[in-house]
PDB file of C-alpha atoms and ligand atoms in Angstrom:
ATOM      1  CA  MET R   1       2.320  -3.253  29.109  1.00  0.00           C
ATOM      2  CA  ALA R   2       4.980  -4.143  26.542  1.00  0.00           C
ATOM      3  CA  GLU R   3       8.677  -4.192  27.436  1.00  0.00           C
ATOM      4  CA  ILE R   4      10.177  -0.675  27.430  1.00  0.00           C
ATOM      5  CA  LYS R   5      12.703  -0.326  24.618  1.00  0.00           C
ATOM      6  CA  LYS R   6      15.152   2.255  23.403  1.00  0.00           C
ATOM      7  CA  VAL R   7      13.756   3.170  20.001  1.00  0.00           C
ATOM      8  CA  SER R   8      15.010   5.697  17.473  1.00  0.00           C
ATOM      9  CA  VAL R   9      12.760   7.023  14.724  1.00  0.00           C
ATOM     10  CA  LEU R  10      14.320   8.382  11.526  1.00  0.00           C
ATOM     11  CA  GLY R  11      11.918  10.717   9.726  1.00  0.00           C
ATOM     12  CA  LEU R  12       9.427  12.966  11.484  1.00  0.00           C
ATOM     13  CA  GLY R  13       7.145  13.621   8.520  1.00  0.00           C
ATOM     14  CA  ARG R  14       3.379  13.097   8.695  1.00  0.00           C
ATOM     15  CA  MET R  15       3.681   9.373   9.314  1.00  0.00           C
ATOM     16  CA  GLY R  16       7.038   9.274  11.161  1.00  0.00           C
ATOM     17  CA  GLY R  17       5.762  11.897  13.619  1.00  0.00           C
ATOM     18  CA  ALA R  18       2.677   9.779  14.353  1.00  0.00           C
ATOM     19  CA  LEU R  19       4.838   6.652  14.844  1.00  0.00           C
ATOM     20  CA  ALA R  20       7.188   8.441  17.260  1.00  0.00           C
ATOM     21  CA  ALA R  21       4.226   9.823  19.237  1.00  0.00           C
ATOM     22  CA  ALA R  22       2.693   6.321  19.478  1.00  0.00           C
ATOM     23  CA  LEU R  23       5.991   4.933  20.820  1.00  0.00           C
ATOM     24  CA  VAL R  24       6.083   7.692  23.441  1.00  0.00           C
ATOM     25  CA  GLY R  25       2.472   6.828  24.317  1.00  0.00           C
ATOM     26  CA  GLU R  26       3.516   3.198  24.926  1.00  0.00           C
ATOM     27  CA  GLY R  27       6.217   4.371  27.337  1.00  0.00           C
ATOM     28  CA  HIS R  28       9.254   3.597  25.163  1.00  0.00           C
ATOM     29  CA  ASP R  29      12.470   5.608  25.455  1.00  0.00           C
ATOM     30  CA  VAL R  30      12.363   7.458  22.109  1.00  0.00           C
ATOM     31  CA  THR R  31      15.055   9.355  20.199  1.00  0.00           C
ATOM     32  CA  VAL R  32      14.212  11.082  16.916  1.00  0.00           C
ATOM     33  CA  TRP R  33      16.199  12.318  13.937  1.00  0.00           C
ATOM     34  CA  ASN R  34      14.841  14.394  11.062  1.00  0.00           C
ATOM     35  CA  ARG R  35      16.719  16.036   8.188  1.00  0.00           C
ATOM     36  CA  THR R  36      15.091  19.363   8.998  1.00  0.00           C
ATOM     37  CA  PRO R  37      15.548  19.642  12.771  1.00  0.00           C
ATOM     38  CA  LYS R  38      12.268  19.106  14.626  1.00  0.00           C
ATOM     39  CA  THR R  39      11.314  18.375  18.212  1.00  0.00           C
ATOM     40  CA  LEU R  40       8.587  16.103  19.488  1.00  0.00           C
ATOM     41  CA  PRO R  41       7.300  16.150  23.099  1.00  0.00           C
ATOM     42  CA  GLY R  42       8.597  13.255  25.172  1.00  0.00           C
ATOM     43  CA  THR R  43      11.501  12.436  22.813  1.00  0.00           C
ATOM     44  CA  LYS R  44      15.211  13.228  22.648  1.00  0.00           C
ATOM     45  CA  SER R  45      16.553  14.706  19.411  1.00  0.00           C
ATOM     46  CA  ALA R  46      19.665  13.230  17.775  1.00  0.00           C
ATOM     47  CA  ALA R  47      21.909  15.564  15.789  1.00  0.00           C
ATOM     48  CA  THR R  48      22.824  12.842  13.266  1.00  0.00           C
ATOM     49  CA  PRO R  49      21.466   9.435  12.195  1.00  0.00           C
ATOM     50  CA  GLY R  50      24.597   7.882  13.758  1.00  0.00           C
ATOM     51  CA  GLU R  51      23.713   9.412  17.119  1.00  0.00           C
ATOM     52  CA  ALA R  52      20.170   8.016  16.785  1.00  0.00           C
ATOM     53  CA  PHE R  53      21.575   4.517  16.053  1.00  0.00           C
ATOM     54  CA  GLU R  54      23.892   4.653  19.098  1.00  0.00           C
ATOM     55  CA  ALA R  55      20.927   5.461  21.339  1.00  0.00           C
ATOM     56  CA  ALA R  56      18.684   2.591  20.224  1.00  0.00           C
ATOM     57  CA  ASP R  57      18.003  -1.143  20.372  1.00  0.00           C
ATOM     58  CA  VAL R  58      15.474  -0.698  17.586  1.00  0.00           C
ATOM     59  CA  VAL R  59      15.566   1.833  14.731  1.00  0.00           C
ATOM     60  CA  VAL R  60      12.276   2.632  12.961  1.00  0.00           C
ATOM     61  CA  THR R  61      12.657   4.362   9.604  1.00  0.00           C
ATOM     62  CA  CYS R  62       9.821   6.281   7.950  1.00  0.00           C
ATOM     63  CA  LEU R  63      11.304   8.452   5.208  1.00  0.00           C
ATOM     64  CA  SER R  64       9.816   9.428   1.891  1.00  0.00           C
ATOM     65  CA  THR R  65      11.590   6.751  -0.214  1.00  0.00           C
ATOM     66  CA  HIS R  66      14.150   3.917  -0.026  1.00  0.00           C
ATOM     67  CA  ASP R  67      16.525   6.008  -2.145  1.00  0.00           C
ATOM     68  CA  VAL R  68      16.533   8.665   0.573  1.00  0.00           C
ATOM     69  CA  GLN R  69      16.921   6.052   3.277  1.00  0.00           C
ATOM     70  CA  GLN R  70      19.651   3.796   1.876  1.00  0.00           C
ATOM     71  CA  PRO R  71      22.636   6.185   2.307  1.00  0.00           C
ATOM     72  CA  LEU R  72      21.634   6.859   5.922  1.00  0.00           C
ATOM     73  CA  LEU R  73      21.788   3.200   7.031  1.00  0.00           C
ATOM     74  CA  SER R  74      24.731   1.908   9.058  1.00  0.00           C
ATOM     75  CA  LYS R  75      25.911  -1.417  10.434  1.00  0.00           C
ATOM     76  CA  ASN R  76      25.738   0.210  13.888  1.00  0.00           C
ATOM     77  CA  ILE R  77      21.972  -0.431  13.794  1.00  0.00           C
ATOM     78  CA  LYS R  78      21.006  -3.453  15.909  1.00  0.00           C
ATOM     79  CA  THR R  79      17.455  -3.971  14.627  1.00  0.00           C
ATOM     80  CA  LEU R  80      15.972  -2.096  11.690  1.00  0.00           C
ATOM     81  CA  VAL R  81      12.180  -1.859  11.368  1.00  0.00           C
ATOM     82  CA  ASN R  82      11.699  -0.267   7.969  1.00  0.00           C
ATOM     83  CA  LEU R  83       8.335   1.428   7.461  1.00  0.00           C
ATOM     84  CA  THR R  84       9.409   3.477   4.425  1.00  0.00           C
ATOM     85  CA  SER R  85       7.310   2.409   1.429  1.00  0.00           C
ATOM     86  CA  GLY R  86       9.159   0.756  -1.443  1.00  0.00           C
ATOM     87  CA  THR R  87       9.168  -2.018  -4.014  1.00  0.00           C
ATOM     88  CA  PRO R  88       9.665  -5.703  -3.137  1.00  0.00           C
ATOM     89  CA  GLU R  89      13.123  -5.592  -4.747  1.00  0.00           C
ATOM     90  CA  GLN R  90      14.131  -2.593  -2.611  1.00  0.00           C
ATOM     91  CA  ALA R  91      12.982  -4.453   0.511  1.00  0.00           C
ATOM     92  CA  ARG R  92      14.932  -7.582  -0.504  1.00  0.00           C
ATOM     93  CA  ALA R  93      18.055  -5.519  -1.260  1.00  0.00           C
ATOM     94  CA  THR R  94      17.837  -3.907   2.184  1.00  0.00           C
ATOM     95  CA  ALA R  95      17.340  -7.373   3.716  1.00  0.00           C
ATOM     96  CA  ARG R  96      20.536  -8.587   1.975  1.00  0.00           C
ATOM     97  CA  TRP R  97      22.406  -5.495   3.184  1.00  0.00           C
ATOM     98  CA  ALA R  98      21.117  -6.158   6.722  1.00  0.00           C
ATOM     99  CA  GLN R  99      22.175  -9.798   6.644  1.00  0.00           C
ATOM    100  CA  ASP R 100      25.653  -8.892   5.357  1.00  0.00           C
ATOM    101  CA  ASN R 101      26.038  -6.333   8.157  1.00  0.00           C
ATOM    102  CA  GLY R 102      24.609  -8.358  11.064  1.00  0.00           C
ATOM    103  CA  VAL R 103      21.499  -6.170  11.376  1.00  0.00           C
ATOM    104  CA  GLU R 104      18.152  -7.761  12.278  1.00  0.00           C
ATOM    105  CA  TYR R 105      15.630  -6.646   9.628  1.00  0.00           C
ATOM    106  CA  VAL R 106      11.861  -6.278   9.525  1.00  0.00           C
ATOM    107  CA  ASP R 107      10.183  -4.732   6.489  1.00  0.00           C
ATOM    108  CA  GLY R 108       6.737  -3.290   7.065  1.00  0.00           C
ATOM    109  CA  VAL R 109       4.066  -1.252   5.330  1.00  0.00           C
ATOM    110  CA  ILE R 110       1.415   0.843   7.001  1.00  0.00           C
ATOM    111  CA  MET R 111      -2.160   0.359   5.783  1.00  0.00           C
ATOM    112  CA  ALA R 112      -3.452   3.470   7.535  1.00  0.00           C
ATOM    113  CA  VAL R 113      -3.233   7.251   7.624  1.00  0.00           C
ATOM    114  CA  PRO R 114      -1.256   8.999  10.389  1.00  0.00           C
ATOM    115  CA  GLN R 115      -4.421   9.790  12.384  1.00  0.00           C
ATOM    116  CA  GLN R 116      -5.143   6.036  12.728  1.00  0.00           C
ATOM    117  CA  ILE R 117      -1.723   5.123  14.153  1.00  0.00           C
ATOM    118  CA  GLY R 118      -2.042   3.523  17.589  1.00  0.00           C
ATOM    119  CA  THR R 119      -5.628   2.366  16.937  1.00  0.00           C
ATOM    120  CA  PRO R 120      -6.745  -1.208  16.095  1.00  0.00           C
ATOM    121  CA  GLY R 121      -7.828   0.096  12.654  1.00  0.00           C
ATOM    122  CA  ALA R 122      -4.178   0.512  11.607  1.00  0.00           C
ATOM    123  CA  LYS R 123      -2.916  -2.686   9.989  1.00  0.00           C
ATOM    124  CA  ILE R 124       0.875  -3.037   9.762  1.00  0.00           C
ATOM    125  CA  LEU R 125       1.753  -5.686   7.188  1.00  0.00           C
ATOM    126  CA  TYR R 126       5.288  -6.941   7.612  1.00  0.00           C
ATOM    127  CA  SER R 127       7.674  -9.590   6.357  1.00  0.00           C
ATOM    128  CA  GLY R 128      11.199 -10.769   6.953  1.00  0.00           C
ATOM    129  CA  GLN R 129      12.106 -11.639  10.505  1.00  0.00           C
ATOM    130  CA  ARG R 130       9.136 -12.177  12.826  1.00  0.00           C
ATOM    131  CA  GLU R 131       8.730  -9.006  14.832  1.00  0.00           C
ATOM    132  CA  HIS R 132       8.775  -8.891  18.612  1.00  0.00           C
ATOM    133  CA  HIS R 133       9.769  -5.274  19.051  1.00  0.00           C
ATOM    134  CA  VAL R 134       7.564  -2.242  18.512  1.00  0.00           C
ATOM    135  CA  LEU R 135       4.956  -2.772  15.785  1.00  0.00           C
ATOM    136  CA  HIS R 136       2.158  -3.332  18.331  1.00  0.00           C
ATOM    137  CA  ALA R 137       2.488   0.330  19.311  1.00  0.00           C
ATOM    138  CA  PHE R 138       1.339   1.348  15.818  1.00  0.00           C
ATOM    139  CA  GLY R 139      -1.651  -0.940  15.224  1.00  0.00           C
ATOM    140  CA  GLU R 140      -2.299  -4.591  14.395  1.00  0.00           C
ATOM    141  CA  PRO R 141       0.816  -6.324  12.977  1.00  0.00           C
ATOM    142  CA  VAL R 142       0.197  -8.998  10.314  1.00  0.00           C
ATOM    143  CA  HIS R 143       3.196 -11.207   9.414  1.00  0.00           C
ATOM    144  CA  LEU R 144       3.377 -12.221   5.728  1.00  0.00           C
ATOM    145  CA  GLY R 145       6.342 -14.591   5.752  1.00  0.00           C
ATOM    146  CA  GLU R 146      10.115 -14.655   5.756  1.00  0.00           C
ATOM    147  CA  ASP R 147      10.599 -13.143   2.280  1.00  0.00           C
ATOM    148  CA  ALA R 148      11.247  -9.461   3.047  1.00  0.00           C
ATOM    149  CA  GLY R 149       9.594  -8.401  -0.221  1.00  0.00           C
ATOM    150  CA  MET R 150       6.119  -9.720   0.623  1.00  0.00           C
ATOM    151  CA  ALA R 151       4.916  -6.728   2.665  1.00  0.00           C
ATOM    152  CA  ALA R 152       5.793  -4.318  -0.146  1.00  0.00           C
ATOM    153  CA  LEU R 153       4.138  -6.597  -2.719  1.00  0.00           C
ATOM    154  CA  HIS R 154       0.898  -6.724  -0.684  1.00  0.00           C
ATOM    155  CA  ASP R 155       1.072  -2.967  -0.134  1.00  0.00           C
ATOM    156  CA  LEU R 156       1.293  -2.222  -3.857  1.00  0.00           C
ATOM    157  CA  ALA R 157      -1.384  -4.810  -4.697  1.00  0.00           C
ATOM    158  CA  LEU R 158      -3.844  -3.282  -2.204  1.00  0.00           C
ATOM    159  CA  LEU R 159      -3.008   0.266  -3.257  1.00  0.00           C
ATOM    160  CA  GLY R 160      -3.603  -0.812  -6.860  1.00  0.00           C
ATOM    161  CA  VAL R 161      -7.170  -1.750  -5.886  1.00  0.00           C
ATOM    162  CA  MET R 162      -7.520   1.634  -4.161  1.00  0.00           C
ATOM    163  CA  TRP R 163      -6.094   3.688  -7.041  1.00  0.00           C
ATOM    164  CA  SER R 164      -8.303   1.880  -9.586  1.00  0.00           C
ATOM    165  CA  ALA R 165     -11.463   2.352  -7.501  1.00  0.00           C
ATOM    166  CA  PHE R 166     -10.720   5.994  -6.652  1.00  0.00           C
ATOM    167  CA  ALA R 167      -9.862   6.837 -10.262  1.00  0.00           C
ATOM    168  CA  GLY R 168     -13.131   5.197 -11.386  1.00  0.00           C
ATOM    169  CA  TYR R 169     -15.044   7.282  -8.851  1.00  0.00           C
ATOM    170  CA  LEU R 170     -13.335  10.530  -9.953  1.00  0.00           C
ATOM    171  CA  GLN R 171     -14.045   9.672 -13.596  1.00  0.00           C
ATOM    172  CA  ALA R 172     -17.724   9.283 -12.681  1.00  0.00           C
ATOM    173  CA  VAL R 173     -17.824  12.554 -10.702  1.00  0.00           C
ATOM    174  CA  ALA R 174     -16.245  14.421 -13.637  1.00  0.00           C
ATOM    175  CA  LEU R 175     -18.620  12.834 -16.156  1.00  0.00           C
ATOM    176  CA  LEU R 176     -21.746  13.643 -14.113  1.00  0.00           C
ATOM    177  CA  GLY R 177     -20.363  17.091 -13.288  1.00  0.00           C
ATOM    178  CA  THR R 178     -20.638  18.011 -16.974  1.00  0.00           C
ATOM    179  CA  GLU R 179     -24.432  17.951 -16.464  1.00  0.00           C
ATOM    180  CA  GLY R 180     -24.403  19.672 -13.082  1.00  0.00           C
ATOM    181  CA  VAL R 181     -24.759  16.556 -10.901  1.00  0.00           C
ATOM    182  CA  THR R 182     -22.935  17.218  -7.628  1.00  0.00           C
ATOM    183  CA  PRO R 183     -20.673  14.778  -5.730  1.00  0.00           C
ATOM    184  CA  GLN R 184     -23.134  15.026  -2.823  1.00  0.00           C
ATOM    185  CA  GLN R 185     -25.933  13.723  -5.044  1.00  0.00           C
ATOM    186  CA  PHE R 186     -23.880  10.943  -6.625  1.00  0.00           C
ATOM    187  CA  THR R 187     -21.561   9.697  -3.848  1.00  0.00           C
ATOM    188  CA  PRO R 188     -24.158   7.664  -1.857  1.00  0.00           C
ATOM    189  CA  MET R 189     -24.938   5.686  -5.045  1.00  0.00           C
ATOM    190  CA  ALA R 190     -21.220   5.064  -5.629  1.00  0.00           C
ATOM    191  CA  VAL R 191     -20.658   3.879  -2.051  1.00  0.00           C
ATOM    192  CA  GLU R 192     -23.576   1.444  -2.221  1.00  0.00           C
ATOM    193  CA  PHE R 193     -22.408   0.166  -5.609  1.00  0.00           C
ATOM    194  CA  LEU R 194     -18.800  -0.329  -4.418  1.00  0.00           C
ATOM    195  CA  ASN R 195     -20.017  -2.300  -1.397  1.00  0.00           C
ATOM    196  CA  GLU R 196     -22.045  -4.561  -3.701  1.00  0.00           C
ATOM    197  CA  MET R 197     -19.002  -5.051  -5.967  1.00  0.00           C
ATOM    198  CA  GLY R 198     -16.844  -6.067  -2.992  1.00  0.00           C
ATOM    199  CA  VAL R 199     -19.183  -8.968  -2.234  1.00  0.00           C
ATOM    200  CA  LEU R 200     -18.415 -10.416  -5.687  1.00  0.00           C
ATOM    201  CA  LEU R 201     -14.634 -10.674  -5.160  1.00  0.00           C
ATOM    202  CA  PRO R 202     -14.449 -14.077  -3.402  1.00  0.00           C
ATOM    203  CA  GLU R 203     -16.236 -15.804  -6.299  1.00  0.00           C
ATOM    204  CA  MET R 204     -14.107 -13.933  -8.843  1.00  0.00           C
ATOM    205  CA  GLY R 205     -10.969 -14.972  -6.991  1.00  0.00           C
ATOM    206  CA  GLU R 206     -12.074 -18.637  -7.114  1.00  0.00           C
ATOM    207  CA  GLU R 207     -12.680 -18.377 -10.863  1.00  0.00           C
ATOM    208  CA  THR R 208      -9.133 -17.058 -11.398  1.00  0.00           C
ATOM    209  CA  ARG R 209      -7.722 -19.862  -9.226  1.00  0.00           C
ATOM    210  CA  HIS R 210      -9.494 -22.659 -11.136  1.00  0.00           C
ATOM    211  CA  ARG R 211      -9.355 -20.823 -14.480  1.00  0.00           C
ATOM    212  CA  VAL R 212     -13.010 -21.712 -15.104  1.00  0.00           C
ATOM    213  CA  TYR R 213     -14.924 -18.728 -16.476  1.00  0.00           C
ATOM    214  CA  GLU R 214     -18.372 -20.019 -17.492  1.00  0.00           C
ATOM    215  CA  THR R 215     -20.982 -17.357 -16.749  1.00  0.00           C
ATOM    216  CA  ASP R 216     -24.695 -16.763 -16.883  1.00  0.00           C
ATOM    217  CA  VAL R 217     -24.280 -13.280 -15.369  1.00  0.00           C
ATOM    218  CA  SER R 218     -22.157 -10.919 -17.504  1.00  0.00           C
ATOM    219  CA  ALA R 219     -19.786 -11.830 -20.336  1.00  0.00           C
ATOM    220  CA  VAL R 220     -16.674 -10.000 -21.568  1.00  0.00           C
ATOM    221  CA  ASP R 221     -18.416  -9.216 -24.931  1.00  0.00           C
ATOM    222  CA  ILE R 222     -21.088  -7.078 -23.287  1.00  0.00           C
ATOM    223  CA  ASN R 223     -18.511  -5.323 -21.097  1.00  0.00           C
ATOM    224  CA  VAL R 224     -16.369  -4.431 -24.131  1.00  0.00           C
ATOM    225  CA  SER R 225     -19.455  -2.777 -25.665  1.00  0.00           C
ATOM    226  CA  GLY R 226     -20.176  -0.974 -22.386  1.00  0.00           C
ATOM    227  CA  LEU R 227     -16.611   0.305 -22.055  1.00  0.00           C
ATOM    228  CA  ARG R 228     -16.730   1.559 -25.670  1.00  0.00           C
ATOM    229  CA  MET R 229     -19.889   3.498 -24.755  1.00  0.00           C
ATOM    230  CA  LEU R 230     -18.248   4.912 -21.610  1.00  0.00           C
ATOM    231  CA  ALA R 231     -15.104   6.039 -23.496  1.00  0.00           C
ATOM    232  CA  ASP R 232     -17.208   7.602 -26.296  1.00  0.00           C
ATOM    233  CA  THR R 233     -19.472   9.325 -23.775  1.00  0.00           C
ATOM    234  CA  ALA R 234     -16.466  10.704 -21.867  1.00  0.00           C
ATOM    235  CA  ALA R 235     -15.146  12.215 -25.111  1.00  0.00           C
ATOM    236  CA  GLN R 236     -18.584  13.567 -26.099  1.00  0.00           C
ATOM    237  CA  GLN R 237     -19.086  15.167 -22.675  1.00  0.00           C
ATOM    238  CA  GLY R 238     -15.600  16.717 -22.898  1.00  0.00           C
ATOM    239  CA  VAL R 239     -13.828  14.856 -20.078  1.00  0.00           C
ATOM    240  CA  ASP R 240     -10.600  12.843 -20.232  1.00  0.00           C
ATOM    241  CA  ALA R 241     -11.183   9.392 -21.745  1.00  0.00           C
ATOM    242  CA  ALA R 242      -7.785   7.798 -20.959  1.00  0.00           C
ATOM    243  CA  LEU R 243      -9.077   5.595 -18.124  1.00  0.00           C
ATOM    244  CA  PRO R 244     -12.098   4.076 -19.958  1.00  0.00           C
ATOM    245  CA  GLU R 245      -9.966   3.724 -23.119  1.00  0.00           C
ATOM    246  CA  ALA R 246      -7.337   1.765 -21.139  1.00  0.00           C
ATOM    247  CA  LEU R 247     -10.022  -0.489 -19.645  1.00  0.00           C
ATOM    248  CA  HIS R 248     -11.640  -0.951 -23.052  1.00  0.00           C
ATOM    249  CA  ASP R 249      -8.272  -1.972 -24.484  1.00  0.00           C
ATOM    250  CA  LEU R 250      -7.707  -4.491 -21.666  1.00  0.00           C
ATOM    251  CA  PHE R 251     -11.136  -6.097 -21.976  1.00  0.00           C
ATOM    252  CA  ARG R 252     -10.933  -6.106 -25.790  1.00  0.00           C
ATOM    253  CA  ARG R 253      -7.650  -8.025 -25.638  1.00  0.00           C
ATOM    254  CA  ALA R 254      -9.390 -10.639 -23.444  1.00  0.00           C
ATOM    255  CA  GLN R 255     -12.182 -10.826 -26.044  1.00  0.00           C
ATOM    256  CA  GLN R 256      -9.629 -11.262 -28.852  1.00  0.00           C
ATOM    257  CA  LYS R 257      -7.993 -14.059 -26.865  1.00  0.00           C
ATOM    258  CA  GLY R 258     -11.267 -15.994 -27.014  1.00  0.00           C
ATOM    259  CA  HIS R 259     -12.871 -14.949 -23.734  1.00  0.00           C
ATOM    260  CA  GLY R 260     -15.820 -13.040 -25.217  1.00  0.00           C
ATOM    261  CA  ALA R 261     -18.394 -15.415 -23.733  1.00  0.00           C
ATOM    262  CA  HIS R 262     -16.508 -15.749 -20.454  1.00  0.00           C
ATOM    263  CA  SER R 263     -16.926 -13.886 -17.170  1.00  0.00           C
ATOM    264  CA  ILE R 264     -15.030 -10.699 -16.277  1.00  0.00           C
ATOM    265  CA  ALA R 265     -12.626 -12.831 -14.210  1.00  0.00           C
ATOM    266  CA  SER R 266     -11.156 -14.137 -17.498  1.00  0.00           C
ATOM    267  CA  VAL R 267      -9.524 -10.724 -18.094  1.00  0.00           C
ATOM    268  CA  ILE R 268      -6.800 -11.985 -15.744  1.00  0.00           C
ATOM    269  CA  GLU R 269      -5.649 -14.258 -18.596  1.00  0.00           C
ATOM    270  CA  VAL R 270      -4.449 -11.098 -20.393  1.00  0.00           C
ATOM    271  CA  ILE R 271      -2.991  -9.507 -17.267  1.00  0.00           C
ATOM    272  CA  ARG R 272      -0.931 -12.525 -16.197  1.00  0.00           C
TER     273      ARG R 272
HETATM  274  N1  NAP Q 301       1.099   9.651   5.130  1.00  0.00           N
HETATM  275  C1  NAP Q 301       0.442   8.515   4.945  1.00  0.00           C
HETATM  276  O1  NAP Q 301      -0.808   8.472   4.994  1.00  0.00           O
HETATM  277  C2  NAP Q 301       1.209   7.215   4.729  1.00  0.00           C
HETATM  278  C3  NAP Q 301       0.491   5.993   4.781  1.00  0.00           C
HETATM  279  C4  NAP Q 301       1.186   4.802   4.613  1.00  0.00           C
HETATM  280  C5  NAP Q 301       2.541   4.813   4.369  1.00  0.00           C
HETATM  281  N2  NAP Q 301       3.212   6.005   4.307  1.00  0.00           N
HETATM  282  C6  NAP Q 301       4.653   5.983   4.023  1.00  0.00           C
HETATM  283  O2  NAP Q 301       5.393   6.607   5.046  1.00  0.00           O
HETATM  284  C7  NAP Q 301       6.559   7.210   4.483  1.00  0.00           C
HETATM  285  C8  NAP Q 301       6.616   8.677   4.923  1.00  0.00           C
HETATM  286  O3  NAP Q 301       5.436   9.326   4.461  1.00  0.00           O
HETATM  287  P1  NAP Q 301       4.962  10.727   5.081  1.00  0.00           P
HETATM  288  O4  NAP Q 301       3.531  10.867   4.741  1.00  0.00           O
HETATM  289  O5  NAP Q 301       5.412  10.817   6.499  1.00  0.00           O
HETATM  290  O6  NAP Q 301       5.815  11.718   4.158  1.00  0.00           O
HETATM  291  P2  NAP Q 301       6.273  13.221   4.498  1.00  0.00           P
HETATM  292  O7  NAP Q 301       5.337  13.863   5.465  1.00  0.00           O
HETATM  293  O8  NAP Q 301       6.498  13.867   3.197  1.00  0.00           O
HETATM  294  O9  NAP Q 301       7.681  13.019   5.245  1.00  0.00           O
HETATM  295  C9  NAP Q 301       8.814  12.612   4.523  1.00  0.00           C
HETATM  296  C10 NAP Q 301       9.966  12.405   5.471  1.00  0.00           C
HETATM  297  O10 NAP Q 301      11.136  12.035   4.707  1.00  0.00           O
HETATM  298  C11 NAP Q 301      12.187  12.964   5.003  1.00  0.00           C
HETATM  299  N3  NAP Q 301      13.042  13.155   3.845  1.00  0.00           N
HETATM  300  C12 NAP Q 301      12.680  13.462   2.575  1.00  0.00           C
HETATM  301  N4  NAP Q 301      13.762  13.568   1.792  1.00  0.00           N
HETATM  302  C13 NAP Q 301      14.849  13.349   2.578  1.00  0.00           C
HETATM  303  C14 NAP Q 301      16.247  13.331   2.356  1.00  0.00           C
HETATM  304  N5  NAP Q 301      16.767  13.540   1.134  1.00  0.00           N
HETATM  305  N6  NAP Q 301      17.057  13.051   3.402  1.00  0.00           N
HETATM  306  C15 NAP Q 301      16.550  12.812   4.642  1.00  0.00           C
HETATM  307  N7  NAP Q 301      15.231  12.829   4.931  1.00  0.00           N
HETATM  308  C16 NAP Q 301      14.379  13.092   3.911  1.00  0.00           C
HETATM  309  C17 NAP Q 301      11.476  14.253   5.375  1.00  0.00           C
HETATM  310  O11 NAP Q 301      12.348  15.104   6.075  1.00  0.00           O
HETATM  311  P3  NAP Q 301      12.125  16.707   6.062  1.00  0.00           P
HETATM  312  O12 NAP Q 301      11.123  16.988   7.166  1.00  0.00           O
HETATM  313  O13 NAP Q 301      13.470  17.260   6.333  1.00  0.00           O
HETATM  314  O14 NAP Q 301      11.598  17.071   4.702  1.00  0.00           O
HETATM  315  C18 NAP Q 301      10.348  13.687   6.253  1.00  0.00           C
HETATM  316  O15 NAP Q 301      10.819  13.322   7.535  1.00  0.00           O
HETATM  317  C19 NAP Q 301       6.456   7.067   2.952  1.00  0.00           C
HETATM  318  O16 NAP Q 301       7.256   5.994   2.516  1.00  0.00           O
HETATM  319  C20 NAP Q 301       4.975   6.767   2.742  1.00  0.00           C
HETATM  320  O17 NAP Q 301       4.731   6.018   1.571  1.00  0.00           O
HETATM  321  C21 NAP Q 301       2.586   7.207   4.501  1.00  0.00           C
END
């Protein structure tokens, strides 16, 4: 059993509520504050953020944005564990504020949905000071270094993979839907295909590291042609073509840069 701590949670939204409940489940002494007054079983409610700071050794924040959070912070906080999503620069600015005000600072991001909090499936990526406070109550903490911005950078990078894959899936569902194919019919194929694509990432990553893009599998030229066909087909079938057009533009710029005969990994030469 971990050491019992006095913890205050600012923000009792979907995620903040799950975090506070997990802390209660671990036996911590929990005080909560929410803009719209709310109660949570097993916790005390603070009338103001200041009251929540007074009550705690550790303050966990989980508000909608850094902009909402920043004006609420106070040098009366002893240790701040920020779990509000933001950009690396916002995390670094909060780290500078914390250092100037004698506040210990941990910046974390939650790679899970509220229902997973408190299970081993919830990864909590964090950076800044090494944490020895409360993150274990939420899932598996993974430290990413002293630079406070690294957790946010990893968060956005991983979410970028998610948004791209999900948007690609929705594009496919819409395209097939024009001919009456249902998501139920198509989704098993998409899942199998995505799993096969995932297996290719380690090799692709190595290619980007060494910047060697020789291929006997699939060259940029053939993918530019394929993306042109996808964008044209989207337009012909009457669905939005912005996503395939954007991908076509990206791959075409790699082709124009001389990577036509190279592997898909060479597209990174345009991106970076
Ligand atoms: N939900 C997820 O699956 C998930 C996953 C990973 C990370 N996160 C991150 O967790 C954070 C919270 O997300 P959520 O899903 O819990 O959002 P949410 O359910 O919309 O809750 C937002 C929280 O922010 C508070 N808030 C909003 N504007 C405020 C203001 N001007 N002043 C004071 N408090 C304010 C809300 O208070 P009121 O109740 O008064 O509106 C509420 O407590 C976000 O940064 C999000 O990116 C969420």
